[in-house]
Amino acid sequence: MSRPDAASLLSPSPPPFKPHRRGRLLPSILAVLAAAAALFLLAVLRSPPTPSPNLGSLFLSLGSNNTAASHLRALTLHPHVAGTKANSLTAAYVLHAFSSLSIPSHITPYSVLLSYPVHRSLSLSAGPGRAAKSFSLTQDTYPSDPYARAAAEVTPTFFAYSASGSVSAEAVYANYGREEDFAYLSSRGVDVAGRVALARYGRIHCEDIVHNARAAGAAAALVYPDPLEYGGSAGEGSFPDSRWLPPSGVQVGSLFRGVGDPTTPMWASSEGCERVSVEDAMATDDMPGIPALPVSARDAAEIQQVLGGAEAPADWQGRDGSPVYRLGPGPAVLNLTYQGNDTMATIENVFAVIEGAEEPDSRYVILGNHRDAWTFGAADPNSGTAAMIELAQRFSMLQKQGWRPRRTIIFCSWDAEEYGLTGSTEWVEENREMLSTRAVAYLNIDVSVVGPVLLPSTTPQLDELLLETIKLVQDPDNSSQTVYDSWVKANASPKDSTTRQRGIRLCSIRPTCWHSINQLDIRRRYGGALRVVDSCGFLYP
């Protein structure tokens, strides 16, 4: 259990976990992320003024890029949804990685409400004279996929915390599922009540889409990734031939609109704590309240093809060359069944602590990333976890040469982020008073590797420090320039006045980085002047 001082954050570790054999995977960009984070932290930490070599240069000269690649591969060999044995093994791996560096490390478990699929089915009745269509609700592997066997371990596509039930009703197309989209349907005389809302990703989160559908009276909801946002230009192809989502690809997620454990709202899920019942937790307005499923663009297209009613407006249509989208309702009838298992499960946050030399118990600099994933979690989140372990390794090497930070560094590997920032929220709730007075800065590195362009953001206090840091790091793809130079040349100048007013923000590569934006909920829920930097491209207000 976490307590409000650095010394008590340290507890004995269990026996070491045997690591997987190391290989090469994305080493250079992970190393750059680790280098940038380290230089940033060295600046924030301000080591004591003793004669020493340039710490930034020394850090960059240490270690091997292969180690980050090895960690990434080990963490992504198997799917590891929160609460499963596979994810517990990733916790043991991270614990061993920290402990092997002689950094005091431990695991803090919590019992929380998680959700898993038991049964799903979806079929389409297109009308008289047309055969019914049953959807497989599976994602295809591509030919010669070397990980096809491991892909069979993936949890079936689902929405966490979806209500269980069966619905047979006409379909209605609801565009992005926003409040204004349902208002438009009402203005056109399209009644959503009792029907199945078909909506696409692209503007709001899945939990908000389903919430809006329920508010409009829908009996169930389907959410899909439209090729307009996820498929590139017509004829461009999809993964593995390009970066775009394959036609059978499905984006899963959590429908819980709150954060943390639903059975302990606003207090920590500590051992023996008071809880609301699972039934009461599932009945709150933060839960979806209706059955919902994520489906692929391929399945959604088949539903669209048999929808009748008025033609949807131009900004509700798909990409060029797509069939015309219509509003419905019907005549297509969808038969949807979902049965879930909403159950208490154990999650595990992993911590490692390097005590400060001058302010060990009064000032904390916190570095964190979540570890759980809906599937393998290569980019989201474990590109960040690999970089974080690499960073810890290089700090450990500096320690052996006599370096100590002025302030205490806490490395955090959060669990169950995908369900609703659960692991980080529980820890913050348990350590609220300590963090509100002692946390100096938080560096979040979720989705560290997601494309060729750096995607940082900070609260305004750290703008200049971030810029100074990336000017010192060499671009791994162009040794003649720095990461800063490449960033500016990629039409992402940090001097944009609107951006600079609220802190640096750049998120141009992946429109759904929000899917796993983490983490430490101190500022969002409890206020305070905590300084935050995030590698994914999102601003903390």
mmCIF file of N, CA and C in Angstrom, residues 251-296:
data_model
loop_
_atom_site.group_PDB
_atom_site.id
_atom_site.type_symbol
_atom_site.label_atom_id
_atom_site.label_comp_id
_atom_site.label_asym_id
_atom_site.label_seq_id
_atom_site.Cartn_x
_atom_site.Cartn_y
_atom_site.Cartn_z
ATOM 1 N N GLN A 251 -12.235 -1.061 -33.411
ATOM 2 C CA GLN A 251 -11.689 -0.288 -32.301
ATOM 3 C C GLN A 251 -12.551 -0.520 -31.068
ATOM 4 N N VAL A 252 -11.965 -1.173 -30.078
ATOM 5 C CA VAL A 252 -12.700 -1.470 -28.849
ATOM 6 C C VAL A 252 -12.444 -0.354 -27.845
ATOM 7 N N GLY A 253 -13.078 -0.439 -26.691
ATOM 8 C CA GLY A 253 -12.883 0.589 -25.681
ATOM 9 C C GLY A 253 -13.784 0.364 -24.491
ATOM 10 N N SER A 254 -13.774 1.328 -23.597
ATOM 11 C CA SER A 254 -14.592 1.277 -22.394
ATOM 12 C C SER A 254 -15.733 2.278 -22.502
ATOM 13 N N LEU A 255 -16.913 1.888 -22.055
ATOM 14 C CA LEU A 255 -18.084 2.762 -22.086
ATOM 15 C C LEU A 255 -18.332 3.462 -20.749
ATOM 16 N N PHE A 256 -17.441 3.284 -19.799
ATOM 17 C CA PHE A 256 -17.537 3.950 -18.501
ATOM 18 C C PHE A 256 -17.129 5.409 -18.666
ATOM 19 N N ARG A 257 -17.992 6.335 -18.297
ATOM 20 C CA ARG A 257 -17.725 7.757 -18.478
ATOM 21 C C ARG A 257 -17.014 8.382 -17.283
ATOM 22 N N GLY A 258 -16.780 7.609 -16.232
ATOM 23 C CA GLY A 258 -16.050 8.113 -15.086
ATOM 24 C C GLY A 258 -14.598 7.685 -15.143
ATOM 25 N N VAL A 259 -13.905 7.808 -14.013
ATOM 26 C CA VAL A 259 -12.528 7.332 -13.904
ATOM 27 C C VAL A 259 -12.387 6.533 -12.623
ATOM 28 N N GLY A 260 -11.446 5.592 -12.630
ATOM 29 C CA GLY A 260 -11.195 4.796 -11.447
ATOM 30 C C GLY A 260 -12.146 3.614 -11.326
ATOM 31 N N ASP A 261 -12.116 2.992 -10.160
ATOM 32 C CA ASP A 261 -12.959 1.828 -9.883
ATOM 33 C C ASP A 261 -14.404 2.276 -9.705
ATOM 34 N N PRO A 262 -15.340 1.747 -10.496
ATOM 35 C CA PRO A 262 -16.737 2.170 -10.350
ATOM 36 C C PRO A 262 -17.357 1.842 -9.002
ATOM 37 N N THR A 263 -16.779 0.885 -8.254
ATOM 38 C CA THR A 263 -17.368 0.542 -6.951
ATOM 39 C C THR A 263 -16.830 1.404 -5.816
ATOM 40 N N THR A 264 -15.829 2.254 -6.108
ATOM 41 C CA THR A 264 -15.296 3.158 -5.076
ATOM 42 C C THR A 264 -15.165 4.565 -5.658
ATOM 43 N N PRO A 265 -16.266 5.196 -6.017
ATOM 44 C CA PRO A 265 -16.182 6.531 -6.635
ATOM 45 C C PRO A 265 -15.654 7.577 -5.663
ATOM 46 N N MET A 266 -14.530 8.207 -6.052
ATOM 47 C CA MET A 266 -13.879 9.281 -5.306
ATOM 48 C C MET A 266 -13.124 8.809 -4.059
ATOM 49 N N TRP A 267 -13.008 7.496 -3.836
ATOM 50 C CA TRP A 267 -12.125 7.026 -2.781
ATOM 51 C C TRP A 267 -11.389 5.784 -3.284
ATOM 52 N N ALA A 268 -10.285 5.453 -2.629
ATOM 53 C CA ALA A 268 -9.398 4.392 -3.120
ATOM 54 C C ALA A 268 -9.962 3.003 -2.850
ATOM 55 N N SER A 269 -9.651 2.083 -3.747
ATOM 56 C CA SER A 269 -10.063 0.681 -3.598
ATOM 57 C C SER A 269 -9.062 -0.068 -2.720
ATOM 58 N N SER A 270 -8.875 0.426 -1.520
ATOM 59 C CA SER A 270 -7.931 -0.200 -0.599
ATOM 60 C C SER A 270 -8.541 -1.462 0.005
ATOM 61 N N GLU A 271 -7.699 -2.311 0.538
ATOM 62 C CA GLU A 271 -8.174 -3.557 1.136
ATOM 63 C C GLU A 271 -9.140 -3.269 2.275
ATOM 64 N N GLY A 272 -10.311 -3.896 2.247
ATOM 65 C CA GLY A 272 -11.292 -3.735 3.305
ATOM 66 C C GLY A 272 -12.107 -2.460 3.231
ATOM 67 N N CYS A 273 -11.997 -1.716 2.131
ATOM 68 C CA CYS A 273 -12.704 -0.441 2.034
ATOM 69 C C CYS A 273 -14.196 -0.656 1.776
ATOM 70 N N GLU A 274 -14.968 0.385 2.016
ATOM 71 C CA GLU A 274 -16.385 0.361 1.700
ATOM 72 C C GLU A 274 -16.567 0.419 0.194
ATOM 73 N N ARG A 275 -17.575 -0.283 -0.326
ATOM 74 C CA ARG A 275 -17.846 -0.292 -1.760
ATOM 75 C C ARG A 275 -19.352 -0.220 -2.016
ATOM 76 N N VAL A 276 -19.690 0.330 -3.177
ATOM 77 C CA VAL A 276 -21.059 0.171 -3.647
ATOM 78 C C VAL A 276 -21.132 -1.191 -4.337
ATOM 79 N N SER A 277 -22.304 -1.755 -4.438
ATOM 80 C CA SER A 277 -22.440 -3.071 -5.066
ATOM 81 C C SER A 277 -22.179 -2.975 -6.558
ATOM 82 N N VAL A 278 -21.834 -4.104 -7.162
ATOM 83 C CA VAL A 278 -21.630 -4.141 -8.610
ATOM 84 C C VAL A 278 -22.906 -3.712 -9.326
ATOM 85 N N GLU A 279 -24.040 -4.174 -8.826
ATOM 86 C CA GLU A 279 -25.320 -3.821 -9.459
ATOM 87 C C GLU A 279 -25.555 -2.323 -9.414
ATOM 88 N N ASP A 280 -25.289 -1.699 -8.269
ATOM 89 C CA ASP A 280 -25.475 -0.251 -8.147
ATOM 90 C C ASP A 280 -24.465 0.509 -9.000
ATOM 91 N N ALA A 281 -23.221 0.014 -9.065
ATOM 92 C CA ALA A 281 -22.209 0.678 -9.887
ATOM 93 C C ALA A 281 -22.598 0.645 -11.363
ATOM 94 N N MET A 282 -23.144 -0.477 -11.808
ATOM 95 C CA MET A 282 -23.533 -0.613 -13.210
ATOM 96 C C MET A 282 -24.798 0.170 -13.545
ATOM 97 N N ALA A 283 -25.526 0.614 -12.522
ATOM 98 C CA ALA A 283 -26.786 1.330 -12.758
ATOM 99 C C ALA A 283 -26.611 2.843 -12.764
ATOM 100 N N THR A 284 -25.394 3.357 -12.566
ATOM 101 C CA THR A 284 -25.202 4.808 -12.533
ATOM 102 C C THR A 284 -25.251 5.392 -13.936
ATOM 103 N N ASP A 285 -25.377 6.714 -14.000
ATOM 104 C CA ASP A 285 -25.444 7.385 -15.289
ATOM 105 C C ASP A 285 -24.104 7.369 -16.014
ATOM 106 N N ASP A 286 -23.019 7.046 -15.304
ATOM 107 C CA ASP A 286 -21.715 6.944 -15.960
ATOM 108 C C ASP A 286 -21.588 5.673 -16.787
ATOM 109 N N MET A 287 -22.493 4.730 -16.585
ATOM 110 C CA MET A 287 -22.485 3.490 -17.357
ATOM 111 C C MET A 287 -23.427 3.616 -18.560
ATOM 112 N N PRO A 288 -23.210 2.807 -19.606
ATOM 113 C CA PRO A 288 -23.966 2.997 -20.850
ATOM 114 C C PRO A 288 -25.453 2.696 -20.736
ATOM 115 N N GLY A 289 -25.816 1.673 -19.979
ATOM 116 C CA GLY A 289 -27.226 1.371 -19.758
ATOM 117 C C GLY A 289 -27.926 0.651 -20.890
ATOM 118 N N ILE A 290 -27.280 0.518 -22.048
ATOM 119 C CA ILE A 290 -27.857 -0.225 -23.171
ATOM 120 C C ILE A 290 -26.785 -1.138 -23.756
ATOM 121 N N PRO A 291 -27.184 -2.225 -24.434
ATOM 122 C CA PRO A 291 -26.179 -3.065 -25.099
ATOM 123 C C PRO A 291 -25.512 -2.302 -26.238
ATOM 124 N N ALA A 292 -24.231 -2.517 -26.417
ATOM 125 C CA ALA A 292 -23.498 -1.860 -27.502
ATOM 126 C C ALA A 292 -22.350 -2.751 -27.944
ATOM 127 N N LEU A 293 -22.026 -2.677 -29.223
ATOM 128 C CA LEU A 293 -20.921 -3.450 -29.781
ATOM 129 C C LEU A 293 -20.086 -2.571 -30.706
ATOM 130 N N PRO A 294 -18.760 -2.774 -30.713
ATOM 131 C CA PRO A 294 -17.926 -2.178 -31.763
ATOM 132 C C PRO A 294 -17.945 -3.104 -32.977
ATOM 133 N N VAL A 295 -18.053 -2.554 -34.165
ATOM 134 C CA VAL A 295 -18.048 -3.368 -35.380
ATOM 135 C C VAL A 295 -17.058 -2.781 -36.375
ATOM 136 N N SER A 296 -16.738 -3.544 -37.377
ATOM 137 C CA SER A 296 -15.772 -3.122 -38.389
ATOM 138 C C SER A 296 -16.430 -2.258 -39.449
#
